[in-house]
Tab-separated table of C-alpha atoms and ligand atoms in Angstrom:
chain	number	residue	atom	x	y	z
A	1	UNK	CA	0.000	0.000	0.000
A	2	UNK	CA	1.569	3.316	-1.073
A	3	UNK	CA	1.137	6.398	1.109
A	4	UNK	CA	1.093	8.847	-1.803
A	5	UNK	CA	-1.477	6.898	-3.791
A	6	UNK	CA	-4.089	6.096	-1.194
A	7	UNK	CA	-3.477	7.698	2.167
A	8	UNK	CA	-6.598	6.339	3.881
A	9	UNK	CA	-5.880	2.718	2.959
A	10	UNK	CA	-2.181	3.129	3.708
A	11	UNK	CA	-3.043	4.489	7.171
A	12	UNK	CA	-5.390	1.610	8.018
A	13	UNK	CA	-2.851	-0.892	6.740
A	14	UNK	CA	0.027	0.551	8.798
A	15	UNK	CA	-2.020	0.637	12.007
A	16	UNK	CA	-2.848	-3.021	11.514
A	17	UNK	CA	0.615	-4.210	10.441
A	18	UNK	CA	2.379	-2.359	13.249
A	19	UNK	CA	-0.257	-3.756	15.619
A	20	UNK	CA	-1.088	-0.447	17.284
A	21	UNK	CA	-4.787	-0.980	17.802
A	22	UNK	CA	-7.286	-3.788	17.337
A	23	UNK	CA	-10.570	-2.648	15.869
A	24	UNK	CA	-12.249	-6.066	15.961
A	25	UNK	CA	-13.846	-5.289	19.335
A	26	UNK	CA	-17.596	-5.748	18.857
A	27	UNK	CA	-18.467	-2.043	19.247
A	28	UNK	CA	-17.584	0.034	16.214
A	29	UNK	CA	-15.209	2.879	17.021
A	30	UNK	CA	-14.265	1.445	20.411
A	31	UNK	CA	-10.897	-0.083	19.689
A	32	UNK	CA	-8.559	-2.082	21.877
A	33	UNK	CA	-5.202	-0.578	22.727
A	34	UNK	CA	-2.634	-3.274	21.981
A	35	UNK	CA	0.600	-3.370	24.024
A	36	UNK	CA	2.695	-1.575	21.384
A	37	UNK	CA	0.154	1.186	20.707
A	38	UNK	CA	-0.427	1.702	24.415
A	39	UNK	CA	3.337	1.964	25.065
A	40	UNK	CA	3.540	4.864	22.617
A	41	UNK	CA	0.474	6.575	24.074
A	42	UNK	CA	1.921	6.226	27.563
A	43	UNK	CA	5.115	7.948	26.447
A	44	UNK	CA	3.056	10.817	25.058
A	45	UNK	CA	1.059	10.985	28.309
A	46	UNK	CA	4.301	11.088	30.276
A	47	UNK	CA	5.305	14.298	28.506
A	48	UNK	CA	1.840	15.785	28.926
A	49	UNK	CA	1.937	15.035	32.670
A	50	UNK	CA	5.449	16.435	32.994
A	51	UNK	CA	4.520	19.694	31.247
A	52	UNK	CA	1.309	20.165	33.220
A	53	UNK	CA	2.933	19.308	36.552
A	54	UNK	CA	5.722	21.786	35.796
A	55	UNK	CA	3.222	24.580	35.186
A	56	UNK	CA	1.427	24.181	38.491
A	57	UNK	CA	-1.475	21.983	37.418
A	58	UNK	CA	-2.747	19.178	39.664
A	59	UNK	CA	-3.894	15.865	38.230
A	60	UNK	CA	-7.416	14.786	39.192
A	61	UNK	CA	-9.802	12.040	38.148
A	62	UNK	CA	-13.508	12.788	37.911
A	63	UNK	CA	-16.409	10.317	37.573
A	64	UNK	CA	-17.372	9.092	34.123
A	65	UNK	CA	-21.100	9.767	34.581
A	66	UNK	CA	-22.705	13.199	34.688
A	67	UNK	CA	-26.314	13.851	35.757
A	68	UNK	CA	-28.494	15.274	33.007
A	69	UNK	CA	-29.418	18.160	35.319
A	70	UNK	CA	-25.783	19.323	35.512
A	71	UNK	CA	-25.113	18.588	31.858
A	72	UNK	CA	-27.898	20.926	30.737
A	73	UNK	CA	-26.964	23.989	32.776
A	74	UNK	CA	-25.013	25.726	29.997
A	75	UNK	CA	-27.407	26.138	27.060
A	76	UNK	CA	-24.950	26.319	24.130
A	77	UNK	CA	-22.883	23.466	25.497
A	78	UNK	CA	-25.763	21.002	25.545
A	79	UNK	CA	-26.903	22.094	22.078
A	80	UNK	CA	-23.417	21.336	20.758
A	81	UNK	CA	-23.287	17.842	22.239
A	82	UNK	CA	-26.909	16.713	22.113
A	83	UNK	CA	-26.546	14.465	19.093
A	84	UNK	CA	-23.310	12.797	20.118
A	85	UNK	CA	-23.576	11.727	23.754
A	86	UNK	CA	-24.291	8.303	25.187
A	87	UNK	CA	-26.932	8.071	27.902
A	88	UNK	CA	-27.270	5.738	30.863
A	89	UNK	CA	-30.996	5.345	31.425
A	90	UNK	CA	-31.189	2.315	33.715
A	91	UNK	CA	-29.532	1.082	36.886
A	92	UNK	CA	-30.186	-2.607	37.278
A	93	UNK	CA	-33.892	-3.070	36.582
A	94	UNK	CA	-34.869	0.480	37.510
A	95	UNK	CA	-35.277	3.340	35.114
A	96	UNK	CA	-33.352	6.333	36.453
A	97	UNK	CA	-35.238	9.483	37.487
A	98	UNK	CA	-32.317	11.577	36.279
A	99	UNK	CA	-30.572	10.158	33.231
A	100	UNK	CA	-26.772	10.091	33.229
A	101	UNK	CA	-24.475	11.261	30.442
A	102	UNK	CA	-21.305	9.300	29.696
A	103	UNK	CA	-18.791	12.162	29.621
A	104	UNK	CA	-18.042	13.592	26.188
A	105	UNK	CA	-15.746	16.130	27.974
A	106	UNK	CA	-15.719	17.113	31.633
A	107	UNK	CA	-16.837	20.729	32.039
A	108	UNK	CA	-20.208	19.728	33.406
A	109	UNK	CA	-18.693	17.078	35.709
A	110	UNK	CA	-16.069	19.393	37.174
A	111	UNK	CA	-17.789	22.744	37.447
A	112	UNK	CA	-20.390	21.866	40.103
A	113	UNK	CA	-17.423	20.718	42.208
A	114	UNK	CA	-15.370	23.829	41.416
A	115	UNK	CA	-18.292	25.845	42.815
A	116	UNK	CA	-17.755	24.003	46.111
A	117	UNK	CA	-13.968	24.114	46.049
A	118	UNK	CA	-13.510	27.817	45.331
A	119	UNK	CA	-14.354	30.242	48.119
A	120	UNK	CA	-11.927	33.128	48.080
A	121	UNK	CA	-9.312	34.695	45.814
A	122	UNK	CA	-6.768	32.613	47.712
A	123	UNK	CA	-8.185	29.489	46.066
A	124	UNK	CA	-7.233	30.908	42.670
A	125	UNK	CA	-5.905	30.121	40.213
A	126	UNK	CA	-7.316	26.593	40.239
A	127	UNK	CA	-5.482	24.498	37.642
A	128	UNK	CA	-6.333	20.823	37.218
A	129	UNK	CA	-6.084	18.216	34.484
A	130	UNK	CA	-6.977	14.618	33.877
A	131	UNK	CA	-6.183	11.923	31.317
A	132	UNK	CA	-9.293	9.781	30.891
A	133	UNK	CA	-11.541	8.210	28.283
A	134	UNK	CA	-14.355	10.268	26.809
A	135	UNK	CA	-17.220	9.056	24.665
A	136	UNK	CA	-18.795	10.553	21.572
A	137	UNK	CA	-21.228	8.906	19.240
A	138	UNK	CA	-19.478	9.393	15.897
A	139	UNK	CA	-21.738	8.832	12.937
A	140	UNK	CA	-19.065	9.321	10.274
A	141	UNK	CA	-16.788	6.487	9.243
A	142	UNK	CA	-14.488	5.616	12.135
A	143	UNK	CA	-10.687	5.517	11.813
A	144	UNK	CA	-8.192	4.340	14.444
A	145	UNK	CA	-6.974	7.182	16.706
A	146	UNK	CA	-8.543	9.813	14.423
A	147	UNK	CA	-12.265	9.186	14.562
A	148	UNK	CA	-13.290	6.890	17.386
A	149	UNK	CA	-16.187	6.703	19.821
A	150	UNK	CA	-14.167	6.027	22.940
A	151	UNK	CA	-11.376	8.568	23.041
A	152	UNK	CA	-8.204	8.603	25.120
A	153	UNK	CA	-8.291	12.241	26.161
A	154	UNK	CA	-6.287	14.851	28.032
A	155	UNK	CA	-8.140	17.888	29.401
A	156	UNK	CA	-7.004	20.708	31.637
A	157	UNK	CA	-9.420	23.115	33.290
A	158	UNK	CA	-8.460	26.351	34.989
A	159	UNK	CA	-10.229	29.103	36.965
A	160	UNK	CA	-8.864	32.612	37.387
A	161	UNK	CA	-9.808	35.828	39.135
A	162	UNK	CA	-9.707	37.966	35.999
A	163	UNK	CA	-10.085	37.704	32.248
A	164	UNK	CA	-6.437	38.807	31.836
A	165	UNK	CA	-5.191	35.967	34.019
A	166	UNK	CA	-7.281	33.510	32.004
A	167	UNK	CA	-5.708	34.986	28.867
A	168	UNK	CA	-2.232	34.407	30.326
A	169	UNK	CA	-3.243	30.781	30.849
A	170	UNK	CA	-3.998	30.477	27.140
A	171	UNK	CA	-0.452	31.739	26.429
A	172	UNK	CA	0.977	29.180	28.866
A	173	UNK	CA	-1.019	26.413	27.171
A	174	UNK	CA	0.575	27.406	23.873
A	175	UNK	CA	4.066	27.100	25.366
A	176	UNK	CA	3.165	23.696	26.817
A	177	UNK	CA	1.868	22.644	23.417
A	178	UNK	CA	5.121	23.650	21.708
A	179	UNK	CA	7.120	21.452	24.082
A	180	UNK	CA	4.866	18.431	23.598
A	181	UNK	CA	4.786	18.794	19.812
A	182	UNK	CA	8.571	18.995	19.612
A	183	UNK	CA	8.749	15.581	21.321
A	184	UNK	CA	6.389	14.204	18.681
A	185	UNK	CA	8.290	16.067	15.908
A	186	UNK	CA	4.894	17.362	14.760
A	187	UNK	CA	4.210	20.718	13.136
A	188	UNK	CA	0.939	22.536	13.824
A	189	UNK	CA	-0.922	25.740	13.260
A	190	UNK	CA	-2.931	27.764	15.753
A	191	UNK	CA	-6.118	29.163	14.301
A	192	UNK	CA	-8.853	31.062	16.065
A	193	UNK	CA	-12.016	29.227	15.055
A	194	UNK	CA	-14.927	31.089	13.511
A	195	UNK	CA	-17.878	32.122	15.685
A	196	UNK	CA	-20.010	29.373	14.162
A	197	UNK	CA	-17.406	26.705	14.753
A	198	UNK	CA	-16.090	27.527	18.236
A	199	UNK	CA	-16.537	25.114	21.146
A	200	UNK	CA	-20.109	25.161	22.459
A	201	UNK	CA	-20.150	27.680	25.300
A	202	UNK	CA	-16.703	29.188	24.633
A	203	UNK	CA	-15.863	32.884	24.337
A	204	UNK	CA	-13.301	31.838	21.744
A	205	UNK	CA	-11.556	28.654	20.612
A	206	UNK	CA	-8.039	28.188	19.253
A	207	UNK	CA	-7.865	25.063	17.118
A	208	UNK	CA	-4.578	23.166	16.866
A	209	UNK	CA	-4.290	21.616	13.399
A	210	UNK	CA	-1.686	19.475	11.700
A	211	UNK	CA	-1.659	19.130	7.914
A	212	UNK	CA	-1.864	15.499	6.884
A	213	UNK	CA	-0.066	14.261	3.744
A	214	UNK	CA	-3.378	13.870	1.892
A	215	UNK	CA	-3.935	17.624	2.084
A	216	UNK	CA	-6.484	17.434	4.884
A	217	UNK	CA	-6.267	19.191	8.233
A	218	UNK	CA	-6.385	17.103	11.385
A	219	UNK	CA	-7.469	18.934	14.529
A	220	UNK	CA	-5.344	17.409	17.253
A	221	UNK	CA	-6.447	19.647	20.086
A	222	UNK	CA	-7.925	22.942	21.137
A	223	UNK	CA	-7.641	25.682	23.711
A	224	UNK	CA	-10.703	27.575	24.893
A	225	UNK	CA	-11.243	30.819	26.756
A	226	UNK	CA	-14.639	30.683	28.458
A	227	UNK	CA	-14.699	34.046	30.217
A	228	UNK	CA	-17.574	33.585	32.701
A	229	UNK	CA	-19.815	31.632	30.306
A	230	UNK	CA	-19.711	28.534	32.501
A	231	UNK	CA	-19.025	30.065	35.918
A	232	UNK	CA	-22.321	31.991	35.785
A	233	UNK	CA	-24.651	29.000	35.239
A	234	UNK	CA	-22.557	26.817	37.593
A	235	UNK	CA	-22.260	29.513	40.260
A	236	UNK	CA	-18.451	29.378	40.514
A	237	UNK	CA	-17.608	32.528	42.467
A	238	UNK	CA	-14.877	33.810	44.736
A	239	UNK	CA	-14.759	36.556	47.314
A	240	UNK	CA	-12.271	39.225	46.305
A	241	UNK	CA	-10.155	41.318	48.680
A	242	UNK	CA	-13.049	43.752	49.229
A	243	UNK	CA	-15.545	41.046	50.160
A	244	UNK	CA	-17.282	41.199	46.757
A	245	UNK	CA	-18.413	37.917	45.138
A	246	UNK	CA	-17.215	37.579	41.561
A	247	UNK	CA	-17.455	34.902	38.895
A	248	UNK	CA	-14.225	33.168	37.904
A	249	UNK	CA	-12.821	33.293	34.357
A	250	UNK	CA	-12.123	29.868	32.926
A	251	UNK	CA	-10.055	28.141	30.273
A	252	UNK	CA	-9.666	24.605	29.029
A	253	UNK	CA	-7.085	22.848	26.920
A	254	UNK	CA	-7.687	19.445	25.388
A	255	UNK	CA	-5.801	16.950	23.230
A	256	UNK	CA	-6.439	13.346	22.404
A	257	UNK	CA	-5.101	10.144	20.904
A	258	UNK	CA	-5.280	12.013	17.599
A	259	UNK	CA	-1.694	12.991	18.457
A	260	UNK	CA	-0.863	9.384	17.675
A	261	UNK	CA	-2.889	9.521	14.455
A	262	UNK	CA	-0.984	12.639	13.384
A	263	UNK	CA	2.329	11.021	14.242
A	264	UNK	CA	1.506	7.960	12.132
A	265	UNK	CA	0.252	10.025	9.210
A	266	UNK	CA	2.978	12.662	9.127
A	267	UNK	CA	6.060	10.487	9.716
A	268	UNK	CA	5.148	7.057	8.362
A	269	UNK	CA	6.324	5.827	4.948
A	270	UNK	CA	5.742	2.910	2.610
A	271	UNK	CA	7.752	0.600	4.859
A	272	UNK	CA	5.707	1.363	7.968
A	273	UNK	CA	5.756	3.589	11.022
A	274	UNK	CA	8.499	6.065	11.799
A	275	UNK	CA	8.315	6.905	15.500
A	276	UNK	CA	10.024	9.984	16.955
A	277	UNK	CA	12.762	8.908	19.417
A	278	UNK	CA	11.147	10.684	22.386
A	279	UNK	CA	8.017	8.539	22.282
A	280	UNK	CA	9.317	5.317	20.734
A	281	UNK	CA	8.766	2.307	23.031
A	282	UNK	CA	12.118	1.075	21.735
A	283	UNK	CA	14.498	3.809	20.608
A	284	UNK	CA	17.013	1.313	19.280
A	285	UNK	CA	16.974	-2.354	18.371
A	286	UNK	CA	20.187	-4.398	18.516
A	287	UNK	CA	20.478	-7.167	15.932
A	288	UNK	CA	23.406	-9.598	16.127
A	289	UNK	CA	24.682	-10.777	12.739
A	290	UNK	CA	25.756	-14.324	13.454
A	291	UNK	CA	27.775	-16.832	11.520
A	292	UNK	CA	28.438	-20.412	12.628
A	293	UNK	CA	31.942	-19.880	13.990
A	294	UNK	CA	31.383	-16.641	15.912
A	295	UNK	CA	27.794	-17.021	17.121
A	296	UNK	CA	28.601	-17.062	20.799
A	297	UNK	CA	31.016	-14.140	20.779
A	298	UNK	CA	28.707	-11.900	18.739
A	299	UNK	CA	25.620	-12.801	20.782
A	300	UNK	CA	27.413	-11.933	23.962
A	301	UNK	CA	28.733	-8.626	22.606
A	302	UNK	CA	25.236	-7.704	21.363
A	303	UNK	CA	23.813	-8.428	24.790
A	304	UNK	CA	26.520	-6.221	26.291
A	305	UNK	CA	25.577	-3.343	23.983
A	306	UNK	CA	21.893	-3.641	24.838
A	307	UNK	CA	22.675	-3.733	28.555
A	308	UNK	CA	24.943	-0.709	28.388
A	309	UNK	CA	22.369	1.352	26.468
A	310	UNK	CA	19.593	0.285	28.787
A	311	UNK	CA	21.660	1.277	31.830
A	312	UNK	CA	22.187	4.684	30.249
A	313	UNK	CA	18.412	5.172	30.052
A	314	UNK	CA	17.985	4.435	26.341
A	315	UNK	CA	14.972	2.224	25.579
A	316	UNK	CA	16.525	-0.677	23.706
A	317	UNK	CA	15.450	-4.087	22.447
A	318	UNK	CA	17.808	-6.957	21.775
A	319	UNK	CA	16.376	-9.056	18.964
A	320	UNK	CA	18.068	-12.417	19.440
A	321	UNK	CA	15.296	-14.465	17.834
A	322	UNK	CA	16.409	-17.352	15.720
A	323	UNK	CA	15.593	-15.694	12.410
A	324	UNK	CA	17.355	-14.121	9.416
A	325	UNK	CA	18.585	-10.522	9.998
A	326	UNK	CA	16.659	-9.356	6.903
A	327	UNK	CA	13.362	-10.497	8.285
A	328	UNK	CA	14.141	-8.839	11.625
A	329	UNK	CA	14.933	-5.549	9.822
A	330	UNK	CA	11.580	-5.771	8.095
A	331	UNK	CA	9.702	-6.301	11.389
A	332	UNK	CA	11.309	-3.351	13.166
A	333	UNK	CA	10.905	-1.087	10.157
A	334	UNK	CA	7.156	-1.692	10.174
A	335	UNK	CA	7.085	-0.845	13.869
A	336	UNK	CA	9.049	2.353	13.316
A	337	UNK	CA	11.976	1.850	15.706
A	338	UNK	CA	14.139	4.960	15.087
A	339	UNK	CA	17.554	3.297	15.167
A	340	UNK	CA	18.792	-0.167	14.201
A	341	UNK	CA	22.154	-1.318	15.541
A	342	UNK	CA	23.750	-4.246	13.720
A	343	UNK	CA	26.652	-6.087	15.231
A	344	UNK	CA	28.781	-8.662	13.368
A	345	UNK	CA	32.250	-10.128	13.847
A	346	UNK	CA	33.866	-7.463	11.675
A	347	UNK	CA	32.215	-4.665	13.687
A	348	UNK	CA	33.643	-6.120	16.881
A	349	UNK	CA	37.084	-6.320	15.251
A	350	UNK	CA	36.817	-2.645	14.271
A	351	UNK	CA	35.490	-1.603	17.671
A	352	UNK	CA	32.220	-0.253	16.249
A	353	UNK	CA	28.564	-1.031	15.832
A	354	UNK	CA	26.843	-0.326	12.494
A	355	UNK	CA	23.683	1.730	12.580
A	356	UNK	CA	20.801	2.380	10.180
A	357	UNK	CA	18.396	5.266	10.698
A	358	UNK	CA	14.710	4.519	10.200
A	359	UNK	CA	13.781	8.072	9.165
A	360	UNK	CA	16.074	8.454	6.145
A	361	UNK	CA	17.832	5.094	5.753
A	362	UNK	CA	21.251	6.626	6.420
A	363	UNK	CA	23.933	4.209	7.650
A	364	UNK	CA	27.089	4.679	9.663
A	365	UNK	CA	29.040	3.392	12.623
A	366	UNK	CA	29.281	4.278	16.290
A	367	UNK	CA	32.525	3.580	18.182
A	368	UNK	CA	31.970	1.066	20.963
A	369	UNK	CA	34.056	3.068	23.405
A	370	UNK	CA	31.629	5.994	23.118
A	371	UNK	CA	28.532	3.870	22.593
A	372	UNK	CA	25.982	5.731	24.701
A	373	UNK	CA	27.004	9.246	23.684
A	374	UNK	CA	27.234	8.145	20.045
A	375	UNK	CA	23.760	6.572	20.179
A	376	UNK	CA	22.275	9.627	21.880
A	377	UNK	CA	23.762	11.874	19.198
A	378	UNK	CA	22.255	9.843	16.365
A	379	UNK	CA	18.855	9.777	18.113
A	380	UNK	CA	19.038	13.548	18.532
A	381	UNK	CA	19.848	13.933	14.831
A	382	UNK	CA	16.907	11.732	13.908
A	383	UNK	CA	14.490	13.801	15.996
A	384	UNK	CA	15.892	17.022	14.578
A	385	UNK	CA	15.569	16.001	10.950
A	386	UNK	CA	12.111	14.470	11.461
A	387	UNK	CA	10.919	17.749	12.958
A	388	UNK	CA	12.483	19.848	10.174
A	389	UNK	CA	11.096	17.664	7.428
A	390	UNK	CA	7.612	17.669	8.936
A	391	UNK	CA	7.563	21.467	9.319
A	392	UNK	CA	8.735	21.861	5.732
A	393	UNK	CA	5.844	19.699	4.553
A	394	UNK	CA	3.384	21.675	6.685
A	395	UNK	CA	4.596	24.966	5.208
A	396	UNK	CA	4.414	23.545	1.695
A	397	UNK	CA	0.835	22.439	2.299
A	398	UNK	CA	-0.504	25.988	2.058
A	399	UNK	CA	-1.833	27.443	-1.190
A	400	UNK	CA	-2.450	31.206	-1.475
A	401	UNK	CA	-5.496	32.086	-3.516
A	402	UNK	CA	-6.760	35.463	-4.699
A	403	UNK	CA	-10.243	34.632	-5.935
A	404	UNK	CA	-13.085	32.165	-5.781
A	405	UNK	CA	-12.056	30.882	-9.233
A	406	UNK	CA	-8.968	29.190	-7.821
A	407	UNK	CA	-8.641	25.435	-8.035
A	408	UNK	CA	-8.163	24.170	-4.481
A	409	UNK	CA	-5.386	21.620	-4.065
A	410	UNK	CA	-4.132	22.120	-0.534
A	411	UNK	CA	-4.906	24.159	2.565
A	412	UNK	CA	-6.140	27.501	1.233
A	413	UNK	CA	-5.032	30.884	2.551
A	414	UNK	CA	-6.890	34.039	1.511
A	415	UNK	CA	-8.082	37.450	2.612
A	416	UNK	CA	-11.362	37.434	4.543
A	417	UNK	CA	-13.413	40.361	5.811
A	418	UNK	CA	-14.516	38.299	8.805
A	419	UNK	CA	-18.244	38.266	8.107
A	420	UNK	CA	-20.185	35.037	8.409
A	421	UNK	CA	-21.847	35.341	5.012
A	422	UNK	CA	-18.517	35.542	3.158
A	423	UNK	CA	-17.163	32.723	5.328
A	424	UNK	CA	-19.992	30.405	4.332
A	425	UNK	CA	-19.622	31.449	0.681
A	426	UNK	CA	-15.993	30.270	0.780
A	427	UNK	CA	-16.922	27.011	2.494
A	428	UNK	CA	-19.683	26.294	-0.025
A	429	UNK	CA	-17.643	27.248	-3.069
A	430	UNK	CA	-14.658	25.025	-2.202
A	431	UNK	CA	-16.468	22.425	-0.075
A	432	UNK	CA	-13.920	23.056	2.650
A	433	UNK	CA	-14.084	23.974	6.290
A	434	UNK	CA	-13.023	27.492	7.235
A	435	UNK	CA	-10.442	26.651	9.907
A	436	UNK	CA	-10.126	30.205	11.173
A	437	UNK	CA	-7.659	33.075	11.399
A	438	UNK	CA	-4.077	33.055	12.719
A	439	UNK	CA	-3.678	33.073	16.487
A	440	UNK	CA	-2.181	35.347	17.643
A	441	UNK	CA	-3.470	37.660	14.907
A	442	UNK	CA	-1.029	38.514	12.112
A	443	UNK	CA	-0.964	41.837	10.354
A	444	UNK	CA	-2.460	41.651	6.868
A	445	UNK	CA	-3.510	44.151	4.225
A	446	UNK	CA	-5.632	42.829	1.400
A	447	UNK	CA	-9.202	42.306	0.423
A	448	UNK	CA	-11.847	39.684	1.069
A	449	UNK	CA	-11.925	37.172	-1.805
A	450	UNK	CA	-15.731	37.135	-1.677
A	451	UNK	CA	-16.962	40.726	-1.228
A	452	UNK	CA	-13.756	42.608	-2.127
A	453	UNK	CA	-13.953	44.796	0.971
A	454	UNK	CA	-10.692	45.478	2.845
A	455	UNK	CA	-9.661	42.468	4.894
A	456	UNK	CA	-7.575	42.846	8.030
A	457	UNK	CA	-6.804	39.146	8.309
A	458	UNK	CA	-6.050	36.041	6.318
A	459	UNK	CA	-8.060	32.914	6.908
A	460	UNK	CA	-7.339	29.247	6.265
A	461	UNK	CA	-9.642	26.606	4.873
A	462	UNK	CA	-9.092	22.889	4.307
A	463	UNK	CA	-10.899	19.604	4.199
A	464	UNK	CA	-10.798	18.026	7.610
A	465	UNK	CA	-9.882	14.409	8.344
B	1	LIG	ZN1	-16.255	39.574	2.703
């Protein structure tokens, strides 16, 4: 299956061959995390936890079920989710008086509790996050990690005394995002969503999109500023220094297993996955090249290399299966291990180990007497060039257009006056989604490609995954 010819089939094929997820579970869109897929996700979660812990967030874990009465307190929010939530209507043989929602996201689970937790300005800011499963009834065709009904999800929720402090939180979220994305070697754009596409109940939403190789945009996360849109209906107030009761200003930041989908799509090639070193379950695989007369010596040396790397904190796998080296190479290429280390009798004689990079196929040697530093350097190079290459592709995925007569091939960029009517005209004409305008805003002087009036911003539109 070739990536350039049929991205969707290639993607499905790679997920299956690399054994990242098993979609044979008898509920469509609720897939089983296999050991290898889960190992990668756990690495990603480790970085998310580290970043959030370092910025003063506390991890929490809220119940899965939310009473309908709480779920319906914020009017826009419920309208946005009505058609895609699962309901629990019975407990045992009894029909419930108050139905329960299986969380699609946790605003309505957390905010009644925040109202109890927050009393005075000394309780602020409140910054919490959780990594849990959320549920959404997808009606479109499901796709592993990208469009599923049970979603591995990260969400942070914050409360602040003022709108400005909430705004500063949004800026912090963006810095956190940059750190996480560099580990995944993934490029992204930040676009302020249109009024008709923002998160239900939000003051504004910043979408985080990565361009996929098939020209579509994949939203991998979002950051929302709520102002007091939720704190008013949920009664989340604090007493300020003068004894006045005020509503808190809130933000949220969410990302999901789509990070894994983006990683597969952006980095993978016709041979299989290519996993960034920071999140690879195995950063290097050691393969002994045996011949009859030196089998023992080479096996032992290979074991020594694996041990030394492992002691140095490098995640390494020794593949000493009784199989041909070529077939081992093939297996680890499919699974995207960043670095292959081959060790034969001649390598030992020369005091080196031979390496092959998964990302670009480059080969070379690392001296055995500087094995760990040498390995770290190559892994660093791999991450660096994967990141560069991916950003280059993201930049090349944008097509500037000056009129509605253009033939859309990629993500479109154009002048837009900002009005809803022109926005819909663009969406209808190109059958694309208007992704939004750059965040933070960029200076622009041009005209709207629909009405011709002066436009103070560019906008982006693409088909979404
Ligand atoms: Zn216009």
